[in-house]
Tab-separated table of C-alpha atoms and ligand atoms in Angstrom:
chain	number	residue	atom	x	y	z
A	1284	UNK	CA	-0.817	-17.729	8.696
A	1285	UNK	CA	1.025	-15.191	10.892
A	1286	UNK	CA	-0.282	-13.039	13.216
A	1287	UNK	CA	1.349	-9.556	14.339
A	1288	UNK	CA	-0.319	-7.071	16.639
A	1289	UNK	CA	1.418	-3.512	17.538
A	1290	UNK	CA	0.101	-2.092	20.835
A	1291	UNK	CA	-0.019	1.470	20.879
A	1292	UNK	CA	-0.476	4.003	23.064
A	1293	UNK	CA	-3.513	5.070	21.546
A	1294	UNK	CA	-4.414	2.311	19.048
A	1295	UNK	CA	-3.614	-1.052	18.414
A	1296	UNK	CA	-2.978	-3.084	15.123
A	1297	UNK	CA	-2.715	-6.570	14.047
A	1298	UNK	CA	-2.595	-8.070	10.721
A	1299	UNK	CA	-2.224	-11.657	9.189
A	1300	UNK	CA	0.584	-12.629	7.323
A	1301	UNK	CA	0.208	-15.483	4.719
A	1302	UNK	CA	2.546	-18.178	4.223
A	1303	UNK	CA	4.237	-16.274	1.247
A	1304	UNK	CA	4.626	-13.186	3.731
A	1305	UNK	CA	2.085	-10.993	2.291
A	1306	UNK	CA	-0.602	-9.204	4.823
A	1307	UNK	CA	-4.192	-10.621	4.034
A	1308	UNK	CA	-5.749	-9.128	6.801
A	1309	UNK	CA	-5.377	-6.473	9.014
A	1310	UNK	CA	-8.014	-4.640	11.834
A	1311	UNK	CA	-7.087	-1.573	14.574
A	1312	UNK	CA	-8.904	-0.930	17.690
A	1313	UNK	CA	-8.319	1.442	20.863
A	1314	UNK	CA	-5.822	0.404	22.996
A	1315	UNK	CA	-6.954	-0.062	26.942
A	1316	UNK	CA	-4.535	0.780	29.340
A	1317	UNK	CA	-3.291	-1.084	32.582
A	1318	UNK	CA	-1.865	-4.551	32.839
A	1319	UNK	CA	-5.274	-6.983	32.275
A	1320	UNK	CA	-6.747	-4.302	29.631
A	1321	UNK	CA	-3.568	-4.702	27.527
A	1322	UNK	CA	-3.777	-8.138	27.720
A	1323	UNK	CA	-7.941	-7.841	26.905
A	1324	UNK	CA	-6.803	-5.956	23.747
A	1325	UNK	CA	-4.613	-8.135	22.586
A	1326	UNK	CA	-7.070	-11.251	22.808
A	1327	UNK	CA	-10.221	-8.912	21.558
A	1328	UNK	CA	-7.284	-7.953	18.135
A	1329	UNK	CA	-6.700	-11.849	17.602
A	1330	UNK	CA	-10.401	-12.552	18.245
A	1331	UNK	CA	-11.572	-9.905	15.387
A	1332	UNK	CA	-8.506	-11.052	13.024
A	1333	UNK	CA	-9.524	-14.534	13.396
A	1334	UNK	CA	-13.300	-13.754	12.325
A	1335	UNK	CA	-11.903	-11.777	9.341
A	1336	UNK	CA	-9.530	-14.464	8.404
A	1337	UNK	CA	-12.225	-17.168	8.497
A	1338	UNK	CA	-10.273	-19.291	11.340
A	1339	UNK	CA	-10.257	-20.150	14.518
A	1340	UNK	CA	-7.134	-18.139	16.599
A	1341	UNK	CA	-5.035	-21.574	17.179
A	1342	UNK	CA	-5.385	-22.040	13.221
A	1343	UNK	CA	-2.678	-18.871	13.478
A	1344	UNK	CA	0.822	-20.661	13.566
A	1345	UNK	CA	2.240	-18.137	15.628
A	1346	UNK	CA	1.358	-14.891	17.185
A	1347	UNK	CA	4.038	-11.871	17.859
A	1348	UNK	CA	3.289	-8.269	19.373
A	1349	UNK	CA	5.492	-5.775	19.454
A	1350	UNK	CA	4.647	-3.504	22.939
A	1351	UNK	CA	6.399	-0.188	23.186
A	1352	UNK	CA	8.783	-0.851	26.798
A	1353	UNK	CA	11.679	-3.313	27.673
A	1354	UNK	CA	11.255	-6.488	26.400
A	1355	UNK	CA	13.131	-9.868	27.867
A	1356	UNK	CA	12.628	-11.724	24.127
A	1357	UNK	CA	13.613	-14.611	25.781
A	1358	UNK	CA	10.513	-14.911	28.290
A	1359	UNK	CA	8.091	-12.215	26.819
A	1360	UNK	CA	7.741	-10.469	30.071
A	1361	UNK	CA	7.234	-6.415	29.370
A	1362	UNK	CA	8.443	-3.625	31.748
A	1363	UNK	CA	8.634	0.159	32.000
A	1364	UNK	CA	5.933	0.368	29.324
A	1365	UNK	CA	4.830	3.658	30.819
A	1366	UNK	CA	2.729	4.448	27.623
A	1367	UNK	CA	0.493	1.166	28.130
A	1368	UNK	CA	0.297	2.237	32.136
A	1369	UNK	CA	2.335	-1.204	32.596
A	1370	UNK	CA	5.214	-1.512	35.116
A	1371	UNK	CA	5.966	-4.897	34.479
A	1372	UNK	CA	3.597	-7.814	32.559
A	1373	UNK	CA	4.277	-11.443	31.627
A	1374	UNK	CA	2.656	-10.597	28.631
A	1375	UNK	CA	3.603	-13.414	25.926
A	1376	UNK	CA	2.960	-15.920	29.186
A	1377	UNK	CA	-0.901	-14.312	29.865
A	1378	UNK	CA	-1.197	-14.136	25.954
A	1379	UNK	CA	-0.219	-17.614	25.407
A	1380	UNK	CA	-2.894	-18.706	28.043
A	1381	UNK	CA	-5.447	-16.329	26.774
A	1382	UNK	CA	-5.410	-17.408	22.887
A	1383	UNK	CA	-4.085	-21.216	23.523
A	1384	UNK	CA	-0.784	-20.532	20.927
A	1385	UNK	CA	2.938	-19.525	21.198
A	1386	UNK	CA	3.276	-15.974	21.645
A	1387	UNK	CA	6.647	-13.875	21.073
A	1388	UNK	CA	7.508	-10.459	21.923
A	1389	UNK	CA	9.096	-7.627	20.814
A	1390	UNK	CA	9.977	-3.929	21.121
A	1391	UNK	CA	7.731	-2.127	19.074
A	1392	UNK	CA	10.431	-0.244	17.769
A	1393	UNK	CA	12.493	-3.681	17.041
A	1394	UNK	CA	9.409	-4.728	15.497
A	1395	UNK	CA	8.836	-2.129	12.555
A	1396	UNK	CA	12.292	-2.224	12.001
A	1397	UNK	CA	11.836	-5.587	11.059
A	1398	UNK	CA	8.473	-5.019	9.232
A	1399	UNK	CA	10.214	-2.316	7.752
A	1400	UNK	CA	12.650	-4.708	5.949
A	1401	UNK	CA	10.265	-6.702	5.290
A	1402	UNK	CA	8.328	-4.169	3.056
A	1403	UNK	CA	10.895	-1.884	1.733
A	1404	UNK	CA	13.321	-2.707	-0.914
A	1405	UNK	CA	16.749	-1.748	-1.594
A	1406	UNK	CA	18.474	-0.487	-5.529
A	1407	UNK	CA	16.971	-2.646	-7.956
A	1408	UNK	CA	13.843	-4.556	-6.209
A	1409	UNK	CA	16.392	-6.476	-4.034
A	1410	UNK	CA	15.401	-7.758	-0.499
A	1411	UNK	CA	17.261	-5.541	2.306
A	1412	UNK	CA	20.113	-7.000	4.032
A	1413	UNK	CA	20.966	-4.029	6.628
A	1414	UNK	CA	18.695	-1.642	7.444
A	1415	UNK	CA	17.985	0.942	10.298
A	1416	UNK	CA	14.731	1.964	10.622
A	1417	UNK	CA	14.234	5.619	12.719
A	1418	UNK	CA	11.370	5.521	14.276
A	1419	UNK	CA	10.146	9.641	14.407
A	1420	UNK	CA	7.293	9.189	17.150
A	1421	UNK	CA	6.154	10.820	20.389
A	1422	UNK	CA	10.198	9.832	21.143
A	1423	UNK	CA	13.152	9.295	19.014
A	1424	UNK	CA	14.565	5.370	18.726
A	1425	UNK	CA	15.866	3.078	15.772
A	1426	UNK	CA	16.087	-0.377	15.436
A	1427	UNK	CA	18.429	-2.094	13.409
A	1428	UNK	CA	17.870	-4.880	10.875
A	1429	UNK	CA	21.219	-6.807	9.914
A	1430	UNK	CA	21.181	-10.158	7.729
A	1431	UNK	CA	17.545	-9.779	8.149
A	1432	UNK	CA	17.583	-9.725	12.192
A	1433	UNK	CA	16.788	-7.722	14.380
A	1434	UNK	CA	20.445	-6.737	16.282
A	1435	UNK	CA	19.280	-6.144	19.951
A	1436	UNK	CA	22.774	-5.837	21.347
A	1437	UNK	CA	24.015	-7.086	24.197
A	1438	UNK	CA	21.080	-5.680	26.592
A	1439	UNK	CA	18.867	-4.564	24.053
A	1440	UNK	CA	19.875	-0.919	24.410
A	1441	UNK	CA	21.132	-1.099	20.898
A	1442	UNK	CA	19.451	1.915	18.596
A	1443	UNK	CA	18.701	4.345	21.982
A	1444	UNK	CA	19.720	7.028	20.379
A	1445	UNK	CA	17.275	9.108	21.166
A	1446	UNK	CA	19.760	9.829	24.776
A	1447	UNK	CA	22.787	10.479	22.818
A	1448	UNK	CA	23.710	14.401	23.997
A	1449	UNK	CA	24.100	16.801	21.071
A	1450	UNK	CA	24.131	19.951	23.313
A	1451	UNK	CA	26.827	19.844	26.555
A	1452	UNK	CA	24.410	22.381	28.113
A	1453	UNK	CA	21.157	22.204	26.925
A	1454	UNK	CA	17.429	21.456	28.520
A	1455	UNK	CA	17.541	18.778	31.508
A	1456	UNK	CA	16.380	15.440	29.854
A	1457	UNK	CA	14.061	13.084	32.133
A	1458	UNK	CA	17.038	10.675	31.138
A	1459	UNK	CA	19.213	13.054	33.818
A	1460	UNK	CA	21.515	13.833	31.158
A	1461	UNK	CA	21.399	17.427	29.037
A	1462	UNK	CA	20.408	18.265	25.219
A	1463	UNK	CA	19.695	15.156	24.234
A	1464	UNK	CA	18.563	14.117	20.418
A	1465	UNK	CA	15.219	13.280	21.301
A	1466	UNK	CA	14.778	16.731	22.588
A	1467	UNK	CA	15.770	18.024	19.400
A	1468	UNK	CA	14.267	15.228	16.746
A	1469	UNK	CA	10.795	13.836	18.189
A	1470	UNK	CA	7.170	14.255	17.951
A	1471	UNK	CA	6.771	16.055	21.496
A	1472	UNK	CA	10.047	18.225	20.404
A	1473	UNK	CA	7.703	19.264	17.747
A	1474	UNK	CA	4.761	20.194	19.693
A	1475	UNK	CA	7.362	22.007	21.814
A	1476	UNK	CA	8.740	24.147	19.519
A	1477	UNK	CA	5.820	24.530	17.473
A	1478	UNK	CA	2.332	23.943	19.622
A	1479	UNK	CA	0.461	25.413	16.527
A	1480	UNK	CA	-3.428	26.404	17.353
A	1481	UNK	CA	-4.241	22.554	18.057
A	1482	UNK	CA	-6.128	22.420	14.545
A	1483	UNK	CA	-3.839	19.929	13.167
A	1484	UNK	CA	-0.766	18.082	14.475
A	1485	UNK	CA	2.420	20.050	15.499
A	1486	UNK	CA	4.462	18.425	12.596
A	1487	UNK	CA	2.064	19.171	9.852
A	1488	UNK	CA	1.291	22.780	11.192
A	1489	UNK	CA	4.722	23.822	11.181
A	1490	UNK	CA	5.264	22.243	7.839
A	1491	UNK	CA	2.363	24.045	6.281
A	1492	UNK	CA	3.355	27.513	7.927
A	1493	UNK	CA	7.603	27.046	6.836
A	1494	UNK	CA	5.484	26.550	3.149
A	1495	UNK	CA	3.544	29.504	3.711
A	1496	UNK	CA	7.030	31.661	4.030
A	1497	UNK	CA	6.835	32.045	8.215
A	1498	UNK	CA	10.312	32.875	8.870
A	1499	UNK	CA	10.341	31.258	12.109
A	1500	UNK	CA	8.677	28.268	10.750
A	1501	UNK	CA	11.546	28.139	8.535
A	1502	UNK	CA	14.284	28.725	11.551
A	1503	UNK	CA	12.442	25.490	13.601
A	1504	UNK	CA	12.056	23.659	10.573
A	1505	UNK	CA	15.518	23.583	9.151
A	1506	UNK	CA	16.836	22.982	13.247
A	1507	UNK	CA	14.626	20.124	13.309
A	1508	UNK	CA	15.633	18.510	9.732
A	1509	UNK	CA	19.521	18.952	10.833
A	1510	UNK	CA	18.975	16.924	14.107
A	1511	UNK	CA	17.008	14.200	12.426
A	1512	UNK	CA	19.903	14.269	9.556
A	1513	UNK	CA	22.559	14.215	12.767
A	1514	UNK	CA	20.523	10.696	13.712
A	1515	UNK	CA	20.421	9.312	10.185
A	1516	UNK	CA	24.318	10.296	10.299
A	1517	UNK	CA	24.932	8.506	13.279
A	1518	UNK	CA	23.346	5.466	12.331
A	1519	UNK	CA	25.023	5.500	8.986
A	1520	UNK	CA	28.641	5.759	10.450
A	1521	UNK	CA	27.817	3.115	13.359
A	1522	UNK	CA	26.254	0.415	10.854
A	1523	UNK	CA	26.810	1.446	7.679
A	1524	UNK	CA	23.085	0.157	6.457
A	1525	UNK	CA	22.188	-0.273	2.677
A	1526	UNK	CA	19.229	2.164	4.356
A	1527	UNK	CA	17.968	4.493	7.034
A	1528	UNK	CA	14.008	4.169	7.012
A	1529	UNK	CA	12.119	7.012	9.081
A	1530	UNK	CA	8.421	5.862	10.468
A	1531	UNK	CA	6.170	6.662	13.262
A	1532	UNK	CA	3.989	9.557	13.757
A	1533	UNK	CA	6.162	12.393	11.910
A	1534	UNK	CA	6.798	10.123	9.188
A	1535	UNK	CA	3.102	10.776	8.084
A	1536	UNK	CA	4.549	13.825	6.504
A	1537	UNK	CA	5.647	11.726	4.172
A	1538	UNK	CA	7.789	13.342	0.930
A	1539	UNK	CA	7.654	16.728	2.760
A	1540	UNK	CA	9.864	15.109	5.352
A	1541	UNK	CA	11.796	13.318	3.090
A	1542	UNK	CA	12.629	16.529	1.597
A	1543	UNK	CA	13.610	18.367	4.455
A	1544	UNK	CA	16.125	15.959	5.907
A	1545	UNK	CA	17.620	14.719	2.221
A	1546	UNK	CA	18.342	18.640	2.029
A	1547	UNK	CA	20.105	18.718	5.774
A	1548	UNK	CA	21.704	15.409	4.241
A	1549	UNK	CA	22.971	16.950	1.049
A	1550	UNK	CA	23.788	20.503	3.144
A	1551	UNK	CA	26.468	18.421	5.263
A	1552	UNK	CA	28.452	16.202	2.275
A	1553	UNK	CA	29.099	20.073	0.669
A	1554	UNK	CA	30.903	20.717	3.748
A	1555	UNK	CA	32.517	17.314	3.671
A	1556	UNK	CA	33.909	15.111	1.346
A	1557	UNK	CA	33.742	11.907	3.850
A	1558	UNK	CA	30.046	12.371	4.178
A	1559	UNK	CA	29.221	13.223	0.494
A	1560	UNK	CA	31.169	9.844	-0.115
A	1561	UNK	CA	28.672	8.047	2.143
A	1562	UNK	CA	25.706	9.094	-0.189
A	1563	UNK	CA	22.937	9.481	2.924
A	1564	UNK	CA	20.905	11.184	1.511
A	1565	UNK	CA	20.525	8.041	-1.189
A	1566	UNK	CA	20.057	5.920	1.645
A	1567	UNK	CA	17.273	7.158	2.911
A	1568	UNK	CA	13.528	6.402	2.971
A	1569	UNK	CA	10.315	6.708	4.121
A	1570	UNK	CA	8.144	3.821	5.507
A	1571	UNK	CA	5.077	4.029	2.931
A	1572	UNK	CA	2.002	5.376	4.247
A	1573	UNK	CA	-0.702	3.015	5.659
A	1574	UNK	CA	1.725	0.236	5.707
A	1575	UNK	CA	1.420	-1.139	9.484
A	1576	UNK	CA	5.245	-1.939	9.636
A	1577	UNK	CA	5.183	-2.860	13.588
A	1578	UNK	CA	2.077	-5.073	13.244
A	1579	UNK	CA	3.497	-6.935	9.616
A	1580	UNK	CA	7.320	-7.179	12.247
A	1581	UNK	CA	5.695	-8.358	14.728
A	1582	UNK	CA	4.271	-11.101	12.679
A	1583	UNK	CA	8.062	-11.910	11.778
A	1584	UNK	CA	8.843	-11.958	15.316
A	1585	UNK	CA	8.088	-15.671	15.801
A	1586	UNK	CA	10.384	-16.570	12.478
A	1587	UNK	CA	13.041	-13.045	12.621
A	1588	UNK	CA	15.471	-14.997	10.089
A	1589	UNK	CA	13.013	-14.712	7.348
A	1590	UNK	CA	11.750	-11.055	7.666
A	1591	UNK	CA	14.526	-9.426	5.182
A	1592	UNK	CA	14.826	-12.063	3.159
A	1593	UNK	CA	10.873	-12.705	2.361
A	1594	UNK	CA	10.095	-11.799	-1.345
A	1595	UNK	CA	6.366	-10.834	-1.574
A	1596	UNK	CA	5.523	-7.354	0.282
A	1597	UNK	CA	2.959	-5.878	1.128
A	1598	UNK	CA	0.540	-5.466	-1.342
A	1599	UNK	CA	0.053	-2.270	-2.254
A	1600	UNK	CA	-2.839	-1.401	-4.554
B	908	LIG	ZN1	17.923	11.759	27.430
């Protein structure tokens, strides 16, 4: 078996992967913040998987977590993950010595790209090939899956899209550049625009009140569905994936979401021939809900050339 743990900001998941690729196991538990306390989560995860597995933690064959900062995949060593209140951790190096077996790392965002393609299919049951998963969380990132790896680029800034400038003068990103995507298409654009009466999340509140008939629900709404449409665009016409997959936090909207940017997708190819041609609103998905896609790619992460081309997904019954 495989084991895959996605450290949060908030939470933190980990699952077991069998030999045919299907997730057995899975448990979640509070993330603790600071260098050691990320590193005590991640051993307390593989401690509790182990015990629900029935085996001892070196009976996994290899053990990948996908953190959300800058990754070096070659050593495992973490930095800037400002979410995790970690500057800089040898993490797979104080992981390996902590649980006694190899230990890979990933961007989290890398990582449910890849768990991504490992779950969803393509026309016709088929395995996915190319895929860019859009990951719709606090921020705005993608990671893209091609021949069933992850492509990293050359520095691993491949996917940042989220600093991509839409508006020449718009609000001051902490990037130092102006109107960029993620201040448009993002979880804490959301709570921006809409901060709702804190009684449920900004997403779903301003969902439920552009369904109610709020007209400037509808306004915020239909802004917010174009920019994620301009990212799915973007990704499209760079790498020309069989799909676009949105997760993270937003993504728990689920078809409501779906919707909403299909209809941005479909408002742009009857303006334009080239883009109806492209069919992206066909392209895209939604990762299902429940399905730990970070935790089930970073399980891949130790073996990345079989995560699109695995045939048993997640089970979902
Ligand atoms: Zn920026």
């Amino acid at each position: 078996m495989r084991l895959g743990i996605d450290i949060g900001g908030t939470k933190t998941a980990a699952v077991a992967l069998d030999a045919e690729g299907s997730a057995r196991h899975a448990v979640e538990l509070p993330t603790e913040l600071g260098p050691e306390a990320v590193v005590a989560t991640v051993a307390e995860a593989a401690g509790r998987l182990a015990e629900r597995a029935g085996t001892p933690i070196h009976g996994f064959e290899a053990i990948g977590i996908g953190v959300p900062g800058t990754v070096d995949p070659a050593t495992g060593d973490v930095t800037h993950a400002v979410n995790l209140g970690v500057e800089s951790l040898p993490l797979a190096r104080l992981a390996e010595a902590a649980l006694g077996v190899p230990v890979r790392v990933e961007n989290d965002v890398n990582a449910a790209a890849l768990g991504a393609a490992h779950v969803m299919r393509a026309g016709g049951g088929a395995p996915v090939a190319s895929m860019a998963y859009l990951n719709l969380g606090t921020g705005l990132a993608a990671g893209l899956v091609i021949d069933g790896r992850v492509h990293r680029g050359a520095t691993g800034l491949a996917g940042e899209i989220g600093h991509l400038p839409m508006v020449s003068d718009g609000e001051l990103c902490p990037c130092g550049q102006r109107g960029c995507l993620e201040l448009l298409a993002s979880g804490s654009a959301l709570a921006r625009l809409w901060p709702g009466d804190g009684s449920a999340p900004p997403a779903r509140a301003l969902f439920d009140a552009a369904d109610a008939g709020d007209p400037v629900a509808l306004a915020v709404r239909s802004d917010f569905a174009a920019s994620v449409a301009a990212a799915v665009r973007l990704l499209v016409l760079t790498a020309d994936p069989e799909l676009v997959v949105i997760g993270g936090g937003i993504s728990a909207l689920g078809d409501r979401l779906l919707a909403a940017v299909r209809g941005a997708l479909l408002a742009d190819g009857e303006r334009s021939p080239f883009l109806a041609a492209a069919r992206l609103p066909d392209r895209l998905r939604i990762v299902p809900r429940d399905v730990p896609v970070a935790a089930i790619g970073a399980a891949l992460v130790g073996d990345p050339t079989a995560a699109a081309r695995e045939e048993a997904p997640w089970p979902r019954s």
